[in-house]
Amino acid sequence: MPTTDKTREILAAALKVFARYGFKKTTMEDVAAEAGMTKSNIYFYVAGKRELYEHAIRNALIQWRDSVAEAISEKEDAVEKFRVMASMSFEYLSHQQDLRSILIMDPGIFTLSHAEDRFYEINQGAMLLIKDILLQGISEGRFYEVDVEHTTEFLFSIYIMFLIKTYVKSEGSSTFRMYEEGTALILRGLCRKDT
Amino acid sequence: MPTTDKTREILAAALKVFARYGFKKTTMEDVAAEAGMTKSNIYFYVAGKRELYEHAIRNALIQWRDSVAEAISEKEDAVEKFRVMASMSFEYLSHQQDLRSILIMDPGIFTLSHAEDRFYEINQGAMLLIKDILLQGISEGRFYEVDVEHTTEFLFSIYIMFLIKTYVKSEGSSTFRMYEEGTALILRGLCRKDT
DNA sequence: TATTTGAACAATTGAGTTATTTGTTCAAAT
DNA sequence: ATTTGAACAAATAACTCAATTGTTCAAATA
């Protein structure tokens, strides 16, 4: 299954239809109609319904991660990078209606368990963004010399937790205040001195 | 339904049987047999199967919260209280086999959503423990003047997240290291100066 | 050759039925 | 005030059957 243009069209169509009907209620004909072809032709590009679904989500998640990575790379300072990462990676979803709908219908996409994580490799990449910022901050003497591996996992877990609270469970707007207060608290715990 | 001795016996029997078979597979006759009476007599004390189940869990959760509260009250210092609360409330479950089994079979008991929380009042009490420690630490000038409400919710959410990761999802022992590293980081973010 | 299609096939699902189990009630007994 | 056995009602499990839908593939098309 090469990532050709046609494949991308199918993935986009699939994301839209899955967002509207959910995995179970979506038929391959729905996807085919949205993509402007017959359902049998879909099988020329993808292996099956479940694979199509996971592939469409995977695609969206990778775009998310990459746009955060790009935003981070525009900053020099480790503290600034941390702030951009925290806000950007959290708010990104509010602009992605389709992915959000899918998340609500399929809460298992975000899990607190590594074993259950269907998108582990992608999340590994996201954790690498955190880890690099920690390493930079430590080597520049701005952060305490924390246990980088465990702190990275800790921060990533909190991030996932907030995504679930905000976009899956749809808690009130107080979640945003909590997120700000929490990241400020943690950044204070990381930094050696206040300037 | 008065909380008489017989009621407590029934709740204890119920917790044990529900822990072994889960809610669905447990029959009222199983509970009755464990409690040494006939199933019709159970209805003299409890309103129904679902109520019995929730009541048994509620009971166990309240004991948990109260024993943490007692441990905290034995410390004077806000920082010490924080440390005791963090470790005690987290490790308590490792000694409660029945409650742990129930938690695994019924993951909805610990939720990241207030709306879905069947034990909200009990958790409100637990959050009050956090809040009081924050207030004490702030008034004594040891903690920064954080937003107490949001920080309390933030800390409690992290706590619930770790309970889920550790006891429901059964992640590896690295979760304990994460918890330690995380609480140390947060405590550093709370405290005005290192001594 | 690379794509696309319609028709056929196989697997899954949903509705409907029945028998059995189990939650709940209650009058009578202790 | 408690406890019980018998009866009833509700939920569940096992099964069937029809319809839907995922998947394959030989033939058509570009």
Short mmCIF file of C-alpha atoms (C1' of nucleotides) in Angstrom, two decimals:
data_model
loop_
_atom_site.label_atom_id
_atom_site.label_comp_id
_atom_site.label_asym_id
_atom_site.label_seq_id
_atom_site.Cartn_x
_atom_site.Cartn_y
_atom_site.Cartn_z
CA MET A 1 0.00 0.00 0.00
CA PRO A 2 2.10 2.88 -1.30
CA THR A 3 1.25 6.38 -0.09
CA THR A 4 0.21 7.68 -3.48
CA ASP A 5 -2.07 10.65 -4.11
CA LYS A 6 -5.09 8.41 -4.59
CA THR A 7 -4.33 6.81 -1.26
CA ARG A 8 -4.30 10.21 0.41
CA GLU A 9 -7.65 11.05 -1.16
CA ILE A 10 -9.10 7.83 0.19
CA LEU A 11 -7.68 8.48 3.65
CA ALA A 12 -9.19 11.98 3.68
CA ALA A 13 -12.56 10.66 2.57
CA ALA A 14 -12.40 7.88 5.13
CA LEU A 15 -11.59 10.28 7.98
CA LYS A 16 -14.57 12.42 7.09
CA VAL A 17 -17.03 9.52 6.83
CA PHE A 18 -15.74 7.71 9.91
CA ALA A 19 -16.08 10.99 11.80
CA ARG A 20 -19.75 11.19 10.83
CA TYR A 21 -20.90 7.59 11.32
CA GLY A 22 -18.25 5.93 13.47
CA PHE A 23 -16.37 2.78 12.58
CA LYS A 24 -19.22 0.33 13.01
CA LYS A 25 -21.91 2.22 11.09
CA THR A 26 -19.63 3.25 8.24
CA THR A 27 -19.75 0.95 5.22
CA MET A 28 -17.05 0.61 2.64
CA GLU A 29 -19.61 1.94 0.15
CA ASP A 30 -19.93 5.12 2.20
CA VAL A 31 -16.19 5.63 1.94
CA ALA A 32 -16.17 4.76 -1.75
CA ALA A 33 -18.99 7.23 -2.48
CA GLU A 34 -17.15 10.00 -0.59
CA ALA A 35 -13.97 9.18 -2.51
CA GLY A 36 -15.83 8.98 -5.85
CA MET A 37 -15.15 5.36 -6.73
CA THR A 38 -16.59 1.91 -6.24
CA LYS A 39 -15.94 0.00 -3.07
CA SER A 40 -14.11 -2.81 -4.81
CA ASN A 41 -11.56 -0.31 -6.03
CA ILE A 42 -10.81 0.78 -2.48
CA TYR A 43 -9.27 -2.65 -2.01
CA PHE A 44 -6.72 -1.85 -4.65
CA TYR A 45 -5.26 0.70 -2.24
CA VAL A 46 -6.03 -0.53 1.27
CA ALA A 47 -6.07 -3.94 2.89
CA GLY A 48 -9.43 -3.74 4.64
CA LYS A 49 -11.88 -1.68 6.61
CA ARG A 50 -10.05 -1.84 9.93
CA GLU A 51 -6.71 -1.06 8.26
CA LEU A 52 -8.27 1.89 6.43
CA TYR A 53 -9.62 3.26 9.70
CA GLU A 54 -6.35 2.95 11.59
CA HIS A 55 -4.40 4.34 8.65
CA ALA A 56 -6.64 7.40 8.40
CA ILE A 57 -6.22 8.13 12.10
CA ARG A 58 -2.49 7.45 12.00
CA ASN A 59 -2.20 9.97 9.20
CA ALA A 60 -4.02 12.66 11.18
CA LEU A 61 -1.93 12.01 14.28
CA ILE A 62 1.32 12.29 12.37
CA GLN A 63 0.29 15.65 10.90
CA TRP A 64 -0.49 16.81 14.42
CA ARG A 65 2.87 15.74 15.79
CA ASP A 66 4.76 17.24 12.87
CA SER A 67 3.11 20.64 13.12
CA VAL A 68 3.99 20.76 16.82
CA ALA A 69 7.57 19.80 16.03
CA GLU A 70 7.76 22.61 13.48
CA ALA A 71 6.43 25.18 15.93
CA ILE A 72 8.98 24.11 18.51
CA SER A 73 11.86 24.35 16.06
CA GLU A 74 11.13 28.06 15.61
CA LYS A 75 12.15 28.77 19.21
CA GLU A 76 15.69 28.79 20.60
CA ASP A 77 15.17 28.93 24.35
CA ALA A 78 14.34 25.67 26.15
CA VAL A 79 11.75 27.35 28.37
CA GLU A 80 10.11 28.96 25.35
CA LYS A 81 10.14 25.64 23.56
CA PHE A 82 8.46 24.03 26.55
CA ARG A 83 5.72 26.66 26.60
CA VAL A 84 5.09 26.41 22.86
CA MET A 85 4.98 22.63 23.01
CA ALA A 86 2.55 22.67 25.94
CA SER A 87 0.10 25.12 24.43
CA MET A 88 0.35 24.10 20.79
CA SER A 89 0.04 20.35 21.27
CA PHE A 90 -2.96 20.87 23.53
CA GLU A 91 -4.90 23.37 21.44
CA TYR A 92 -4.25 21.76 18.08
CA LEU A 93 -7.23 19.41 18.40
CA SER A 94 -9.72 22.22 18.83
CA HIS A 95 -9.23 23.01 15.12
CA GLN A 96 -9.60 19.38 13.95
CA GLN A 97 -13.28 18.65 14.05
CA ASP A 98 -13.19 15.27 12.28
CA LEU A 99 -10.44 13.82 14.41
CA ARG A 100 -12.22 15.08 17.52
CA SER A 101 -15.44 13.34 16.57
CA ILE A 102 -13.60 10.09 15.97
CA LEU A 103 -11.89 10.42 19.33
CA ILE A 104 -15.19 10.72 21.13
CA MET A 105 -16.64 7.68 19.40
CA ASP A 106 -13.43 5.68 19.86
CA PRO A 107 -12.00 6.67 23.27
CA GLY A 108 -9.40 3.90 23.06
CA ILE A 109 -7.27 5.98 20.69
CA PHE A 110 -5.93 7.86 23.71
CA THR A 111 -5.05 5.41 26.42
CA LEU A 112 -3.10 5.60 29.66
CA SER A 113 -1.70 2.13 28.96
CA HIS A 114 1.30 1.50 26.73
CA ALA A 115 0.12 -2.04 26.08
CA GLU A 116 -3.22 -0.84 24.72
CA ASP A 117 -1.74 2.00 22.67
CA ARG A 118 -2.44 1.34 19.00
CA PHE A 119 -0.36 4.37 18.00
CA TYR A 120 2.65 3.76 20.16
CA GLU A 121 5.31 4.56 17.54
CA ILE A 122 3.69 7.92 16.84
CA ASN A 123 3.51 8.73 20.52
CA GLN A 124 7.12 7.67 20.89
CA GLY A 125 7.93 10.44 18.46
CA ALA A 126 5.89 12.90 20.50
CA MET A 127 7.73 11.89 23.64
CA LEU A 128 10.99 12.51 21.87
CA LEU A 129 9.99 16.16 21.49
CA ILE A 130 9.56 16.42 25.26
CA LYS A 131 12.77 14.56 25.96
CA ASP A 132 14.85 16.79 23.67
CA ILE A 133 13.57 19.91 25.38
CA LEU A 134 14.40 18.48 28.80
CA LEU A 135 17.89 17.52 27.63
CA GLN A 136 18.49 20.96 26.17
CA GLY A 137 17.27 22.70 29.31
CA ILE A 138 19.44 20.52 31.51
CA SER A 139 22.58 20.87 29.40
CA GLU A 140 22.10 24.65 29.33
CA GLY A 141 21.82 24.64 33.12
CA ARG A 142 18.31 26.06 33.14
CA PHE A 143 16.56 22.88 34.31
CA TYR A 144 17.35 20.71 37.30
CA GLU A 145 19.05 17.41 36.47
CA VAL A 146 15.89 15.35 36.61
CA ASP A 147 15.53 11.72 35.60
CA VAL A 148 14.91 12.44 31.92
CA GLU A 149 13.26 9.15 30.96
CA HIS A 150 10.77 9.07 33.80
CA THR A 151 10.06 12.78 33.69
CA THR A 152 9.37 12.56 29.98
CA GLU A 153 6.89 9.75 30.55
CA PHE A 154 5.37 11.66 33.44
CA LEU A 155 4.82 14.78 31.37
CA PHE A 156 3.49 12.85 28.40
CA SER A 157 1.01 11.00 30.63
CA ILE A 158 -0.29 14.27 32.02
CA TYR A 159 -0.64 15.58 28.49
CA ILE A 160 -2.65 12.54 27.39
CA MET A 161 -4.79 12.83 30.51
CA PHE A 162 -5.71 16.39 29.61
CA LEU A 163 -6.52 15.45 26.04
CA ILE A 164 -8.91 12.81 27.38
CA LYS A 165 -10.49 15.16 29.91
CA THR A 166 -10.90 17.97 27.42
CA TYR A 167 -11.71 16.35 24.09
CA VAL A 168 -13.06 12.91 24.96
CA LYS A 169 -14.91 13.53 28.22
CA SER A 170 -15.64 17.15 27.28
CA GLU A 171 -15.18 18.56 30.76
CA GLY A 172 -15.89 22.27 31.16
CA SER A 173 -13.63 25.14 30.23
CA SER A 174 -12.05 24.88 33.68
CA THR A 175 -9.85 22.19 32.14
CA PHE A 176 -7.99 24.87 30.20
CA ARG A 177 -7.35 26.82 33.40
CA MET A 178 -6.15 23.62 35.05
CA TYR A 179 -3.82 22.94 32.15
CA GLU A 180 -2.30 26.41 32.34
CA GLU A 181 -1.93 26.31 36.12
CA GLY A 182 -0.48 22.81 35.89
CA THR A 183 2.10 23.54 33.20
CA ALA A 184 3.18 26.67 35.08
CA LEU A 185 3.61 24.61 38.26
CA ILE A 186 5.62 21.97 36.46
CA LEU A 187 7.80 24.47 34.62
CA ARG A 188 8.56 26.10 37.96
CA GLY A 189 9.53 22.68 39.30
CA LEU A 190 11.85 22.17 36.35
CA CYS A 191 13.62 25.56 36.32
CA ARG A 192 16.61 26.23 38.53
CA LYS A 193 15.85 29.88 39.25
CA ASP A 194 13.20 32.51 38.56
CA THR A 195 14.42 35.54 36.67
CA MET B 1 -30.98 0.73 54.97
CA PRO B 2 -29.31 1.41 58.28
CA THR B 3 -25.61 0.61 58.61
CA THR B 4 -26.05 -2.14 61.15
CA ASP B 5 -23.58 -4.95 61.86
CA LYS B 6 -25.46 -7.38 59.63
CA THR B 7 -25.27 -4.84 56.84
CA ARG B 8 -21.52 -4.62 57.25
CA GLU B 9 -21.25 -8.41 57.12
CA ILE B 10 -23.22 -8.43 53.91
CA LEU B 11 -21.08 -5.67 52.41
CA ALA B 12 -17.91 -7.58 53.29
CA ALA B 13 -19.28 -10.80 51.79
CA ALA B 14 -20.41 -8.92 48.70
CA LEU B 15 -17.01 -7.28 48.16
CA LYS B 16 -15.32 -10.66 48.34
CA VAL B 17 -17.70 -12.39 45.92
CA PHE B 18 -17.86 -9.48 43.48
CA ALA B 19 -14.06 -9.46 43.49
CA ARG B 20 -14.00 -13.12 42.47
CA TYR B 21 -16.76 -13.23 39.83
CA GLY B 22 -17.37 -9.63 38.82
CA PHE B 23 -20.72 -7.87 38.89
CA LYS B 24 -22.34 -9.69 36.01
CA LYS B 25 -21.39 -13.25 36.95
CA THR B 26 -22.14 -12.85 40.65
CA THR B 27 -25.63 -13.98 41.67
CA MET B 28 -27.46 -12.82 44.76
CA GLU B 29 -27.31 -16.44 45.91
CA ASP B 30 -23.51 -16.31 45.76
CA VAL B 31 -23.56 -13.30 48.07
CA ALA B 32 -26.15 -14.90 50.34
CA ALA B 33 -24.11 -18.10 50.62
CA GLU B 34 -20.96 -16.12 51.48
CA ALA B 35 -22.91 -14.16 54.09
CA GLY B 36 -24.55 -17.32 55.48
CA MET B 37 -28.18 -16.54 54.74
CA THR B 38 -30.78 -16.92 52.02
CA LYS B 39 -30.94 -14.51 49.14
CA SER B 40 -34.39 -13.25 50.02
CA ASN B 41 -33.08 -12.11 53.37
CA ILE B 42 -30.46 -9.95 51.69
CA TYR B 43 -33.31 -7.78 50.48
CA PHE B 44 -34.19 -7.00 54.08
CA TYR B 45 -30.92 -5.05 54.23
CA VAL B 46 -30.19 -3.80 50.73
CA ALA B 47 -32.34 -2.44 47.93
CA GLY B 48 -30.96 -4.50 45.04
CA LYS B 49 -27.96 -6.04 43.36
CA ARG B 50 -26.64 -2.84 41.81
CA GLU B 51 -27.11 -0.91 45.05
CA LEU B 52 -25.33 -3.65 46.99
CA TYR B 53 -22.39 -3.51 44.58
CA GLU B 54 -22.04 0.26 44.69
CA HIS B 55 -22.49 0.29 48.46
CA ALA B 56 -19.76 -2.31 48.99
CA ILE B 57 -17.33 -0.31 46.85
CA ARG B 58 -18.31 2.97 48.46
CA ASN B 59 -17.57 1.44 51.82
CA ALA B 60 -14.10 0.34 50.75
CA LEU B 61 -13.31 3.74 49.23
CA ILE B 62 -14.33 5.58 52.38
CA GLN B 63 -12.07 3.39 54.51
CA TRP B 64 -9.23 4.21 52.12
CA ARG B 65 -9.80 7.94 52.29
CA ASP B 66 -10.14 7.92 56.05
CA SER B 67 -6.92 6.01 56.65
CA VAL B 68 -5.05 8.51 54.45
CA ALA B 69 -6.63 11.39 56.37
CA GLU B 70 -5.50 9.84 59.64
CA ALA B 71 -1.92 9.39 58.42
CA ILE B 72 -1.81 13.03 57.31
CA SER B 73 -3.09 14.29 60.65
CA GLU B 74 -0.07 12.78 62.36
CA LYS B 75 2.24 15.25 60.60
CA GLU B 76 2.61 18.96 61.34
CA ASP B 77 4.65 20.27 58.43
CA ALA B 78 2.82 21.00 55.17
CA VAL B 79 5.62 19.52 53.08
CA GLU B 80 5.66 16.39 55.21
CA LYS B 81 1.89 16.15 54.94
CA PHE B 82 2.17 16.41 51.18
CA ARG B 83 4.73 13.61 51.03
CA VAL B 84 2.71 11.33 53.31
CA MET B 85 -0.46 11.97 51.35
CA ALA B 86 1.26 11.28 48.04
CA SER B 87 2.85 7.99 49.08
CA MET B 88 0.13 6.66 51.36
CA SER B 89 -2.82 7.30 49.08
CA PHE B 90 -0.97 5.69 46.20
CA GLU B 91 0.34 2.58 47.94
CA TYR B 92 -2.78 1.81 49.93
CA LEU B 93 -4.38 -0.16 47.11
CA SER B 94 -1.49 -2.60 46.88
CA HIS B 95 -2.70 -4.09 50.18
CA GLN B 96 -6.38 -4.33 49.14
CA GLN B 97 -6.61 -7.32 46.87
CA ASP B 98 -10.41 -7.49 46.60
CA LEU B 99 -10.87 -3.85 45.74
CA ARG B 100 -8.07 -4.12 43.21
CA SER B 101 -9.73 -7.05 41.45
CA ILE B 102 -13.01 -5.17 41.26
CA LEU B 103 -11.22 -2.16 39.84
CA ILE B 104 -9.75 -4.19 37.03
CA MET B 105 -13.09 -5.73 36.13
CA ASP B 106 -14.89 -2.39 36.43
CA PRO B 107 -12.49 0.30 35.15
CA GLY B 108 -15.23 2.93 35.27
CA ILE B 109 -14.80 3.26 39.04
CA PHE B 110 -11.81 5.51 38.42
CA THR B 111 -12.65 8.00 35.72
CA LEU B 112 -11.07 11.20 34.44
CA SER B 113 -14.53 12.68 34.01
CA HIS B 114 -16.48 14.31 36.81
CA ALA B 115 -19.76 13.61 35.04
CA GLU B 116 -19.08 9.88 34.93
CA ASP B 117 -17.79 9.66 38.50
CA ARG B 118 -20.14 7.44 40.50
CA PHE B 119 -18.23 8.23 43.69
CA TYR B 120 -17.96 11.96 43.34
CA GLU B 121 -18.82 12.84 46.96
CA ILE B 122 -16.11 10.52 48.24
CA ASN B 123 -13.56 11.98 45.86
CA GLN B 124 -14.64 15.47 46.87
CA GLY B 125 -13.52 14.49 50.37
CA ALA B 126 -10.20 13.28 49.03
CA MET B 127 -9.68 16.55 47.17
CA LEU B 128 -10.35 18.41 50.37
CA LEU B 129 -7.29 16.71 51.87
CA ILE B 130 -5.15 18.11 49.06
CA LYS B 131 -6.72 21.53 49.27
CA ASP B 132 -6.14 21.82 53.01
CA ILE B 133 -2.47 20.98 52.63
CA LEU B 134 -2.09 23.59 49.88
CA LEU B 135 -3.84 26.22 52.00
CA GLN B 136 -1.65 25.42 55.00
CA GLY B 137 1.54 25.53 52.94
CA ILE B 138 0.55 28.86 51.39
CA SER B 139 -0.52 30.50 54.64
CA GLU B 140 2.75 29.38 56.24
CA GLY B 141 4.65 30.94 53.36
CA ARG B 142 6.22 27.68 52.26
CA PHE B 143 4.25 27.30 49.03
CA TYR B 144 3.78 29.78 46.22
CA GLU B 145 0.36 31.42 46.12
CA VAL B 146 -1.06 29.14 43.47
CA ASP B 147 -4.65 29.00 42.30
CA VAL B 148 -5.80 26.57 44.99
CA GLU B 149 -8.95 25.26 43.32
CA HIS B 150 -7.35 24.51 39.97
CA THR B 151 -4.14 23.18 41.45
CA THR B 152 -6.12 20.85 43.70
CA GLU B 153 -8.02 19.49 40.72
CA PHE B 154 -4.79 19.21 38.78
CA LEU B 155 -3.06 17.19 41.49
CA PHE B 156 -6.08 14.98 42.07
CA SER B 157 -6.34 14.25 38.34
CA ILE B 158 -2.70 13.20 38.23
CA TYR B 159 -3.30 10.97 41.25
CA ILE B 160 -6.28 9.25 39.60
CA MET B 161 -4.26 8.86 36.41
CA PHE B 162 -1.55 7.00 38.29
CA LEU B 163 -4.07 4.77 40.02
CA ILE B 164 -5.43 3.82 36.62
CA LYS B 165 -1.99 3.25 35.12
CA THR B 166 -0.79 1.21 38.06
CA TYR B 167 -3.76 -0.78 39.29
CA VAL B 168 -6.16 -0.91 36.35
CA LYS B 169 -3.80 -1.07 33.38
CA SER B 170 -1.08 -2.79 35.42
CA GLU B 171 1.83 -1.00 33.79
CA GLY B 172 5.29 -2.08 34.91
CA SER B 173 7.08 -1.09 38.08
CA SER B 174 8.44 1.95 36.24
CA THR B 175 5.13 3.60 37.15
CA PHE B 176 6.29 3.83 40.76
CA ARG B 177 9.50 5.55 39.69
CA MET B 178 7.46 7.93 37.56
CA TYR B 179 5.20 8.68 40.49
CA GLU B 180 8.13 9.48 42.76
CA GLU B 181 9.89 11.60 40.15
CA GLY B 182 6.63 13.37 39.39
CA THR B 183 5.66 14.19 42.96
CA ALA B 184 9.19 15.46 43.62
CA LEU B 185 8.96 17.70 40.55
CA ILE B 186 5.59 19.07 41.60
CA LEU B 187 6.63 19.61 45.20
CA ARG B 188 9.62 21.57 43.93
CA GLY B 189 7.24 23.65 41.83
CA LEU B 190 5.12 24.35 44.89
CA CYS B 191 7.84 25.24 47.38
CA ARG B 192 9.22 28.76 47.58
CA LYS B 193 12.81 27.76 48.36
CA ASP B 194 14.96 24.65 48.73
CA THR B 195 16.47 24.23 52.16
"C1'" DT C 1 0.58 -2.28 -17.47
"C1'" DA C 2 -1.95 0.06 -14.08
"C1'" DT C 3 -6.78 0.96 -12.57
"C1'" DT C 4 -11.39 0.20 -12.23
"C1'" DT C 5 -15.60 -2.41 -12.12
"C1'" DG C 6 -19.67 -5.72 -11.42
"C1'" DA C 7 -20.75 -9.95 -9.83
"C1'" DA C 8 -20.09 -13.60 -6.67
"C1'" DC C 9 -18.78 -15.36 -2.11
"C1'" DA C 10 -18.04 -15.52 2.79
"C1'" DA C 11 -18.42 -13.54 7.09
"C1'" DT C 12 -20.90 -10.68 10.25
"C1'" DT C 13 -24.87 -8.62 12.01
"C1'" DG C 14 -29.69 -7.89 13.54
"C1'" DA C 15 -34.20 -9.44 14.54
"C1'" DG C 16 -36.99 -12.76 16.42
"C1'" DT C 17 -37.95 -16.89 19.28
"C1'" DT C 18 -37.65 -19.88 23.20
"C1'" DA C 19 -35.94 -21.89 27.45
"C1'" DT C 20 -33.46 -20.96 31.39
"C1'" DT C 21 -31.51 -18.35 34.82
"C1'" DT C 22 -31.72 -14.88 38.12
"C1'" DG C 23 -33.33 -10.50 40.42
"C1'" DT C 24 -37.14 -9.16 43.22
"C1'" DT C 25 -41.45 -9.47 45.98
"C1'" DC C 26 -44.29 -11.05 49.65
"C1'" DA C 27 -47.18 -13.75 52.72
"C1'" DA C 28 -46.20 -16.90 56.20
"C1'" DA C 29 -43.06 -18.73 59.81
"C1'" DT C 30 -39.77 -18.09 63.53
"C1'" DA D 1 -37.71 -7.77 64.18
"C1'" DT D 2 -35.69 -11.38 61.13
"C1'" DT D 3 -35.79 -15.03 58.23
"C1'" DT D 4 -37.59 -18.12 54.78
"C1'" DG D 5 -39.65 -20.66 50.64
"C1'" DA D 6 -42.47 -20.05 46.92
"C1'" DA D 7 -44.01 -17.29 43.22
"C1'" DC D 8 -43.41 -13.72 39.71
"C1'" DA D 9 -41.11 -10.69 36.49
"C1'" DA D 10 -37.15 -9.33 34.25
"C1'" DA D 11 -32.84 -10.32 32.11
"C1'" DT D 12 -29.88 -13.59 29.84
"C1'" DA D 13 -28.18 -17.28 26.80
"C1'" DA D 14 -28.68 -20.26 22.98
"C1'" DC D 15 -30.40 -20.69 18.67
"C1'" DT D 16 -32.37 -19.74 14.08
"C1'" DC D 17 -32.90 -17.23 9.88
"C1'" DA D 18 -32.69 -13.33 6.69
"C1'" DA D 19 -30.32 -9.36 5.30
"C1'" DT D 20 -26.40 -6.65 5.22
"C1'" DT D 21 -21.76 -5.90 4.35
"C1'" DG D 22 -16.70 -6.95 3.98
"C1'" DT D 23 -13.76 -9.16 0.69
"C1'" DT D 24 -12.19 -11.49 -3.60
"C1'" DC D 25 -11.46 -11.90 -8.46
"C1'" DA D 26 -11.95 -12.43 -13.40
"C1'" DA D 27 -13.03 -9.39 -16.93
"C1'" DA D 28 -13.20 -4.63 -18.78
"C1'" DT D 29 -11.08 -0.18 -19.53
"C1'" DA D 30 -7.78 3.56 -19.88
#
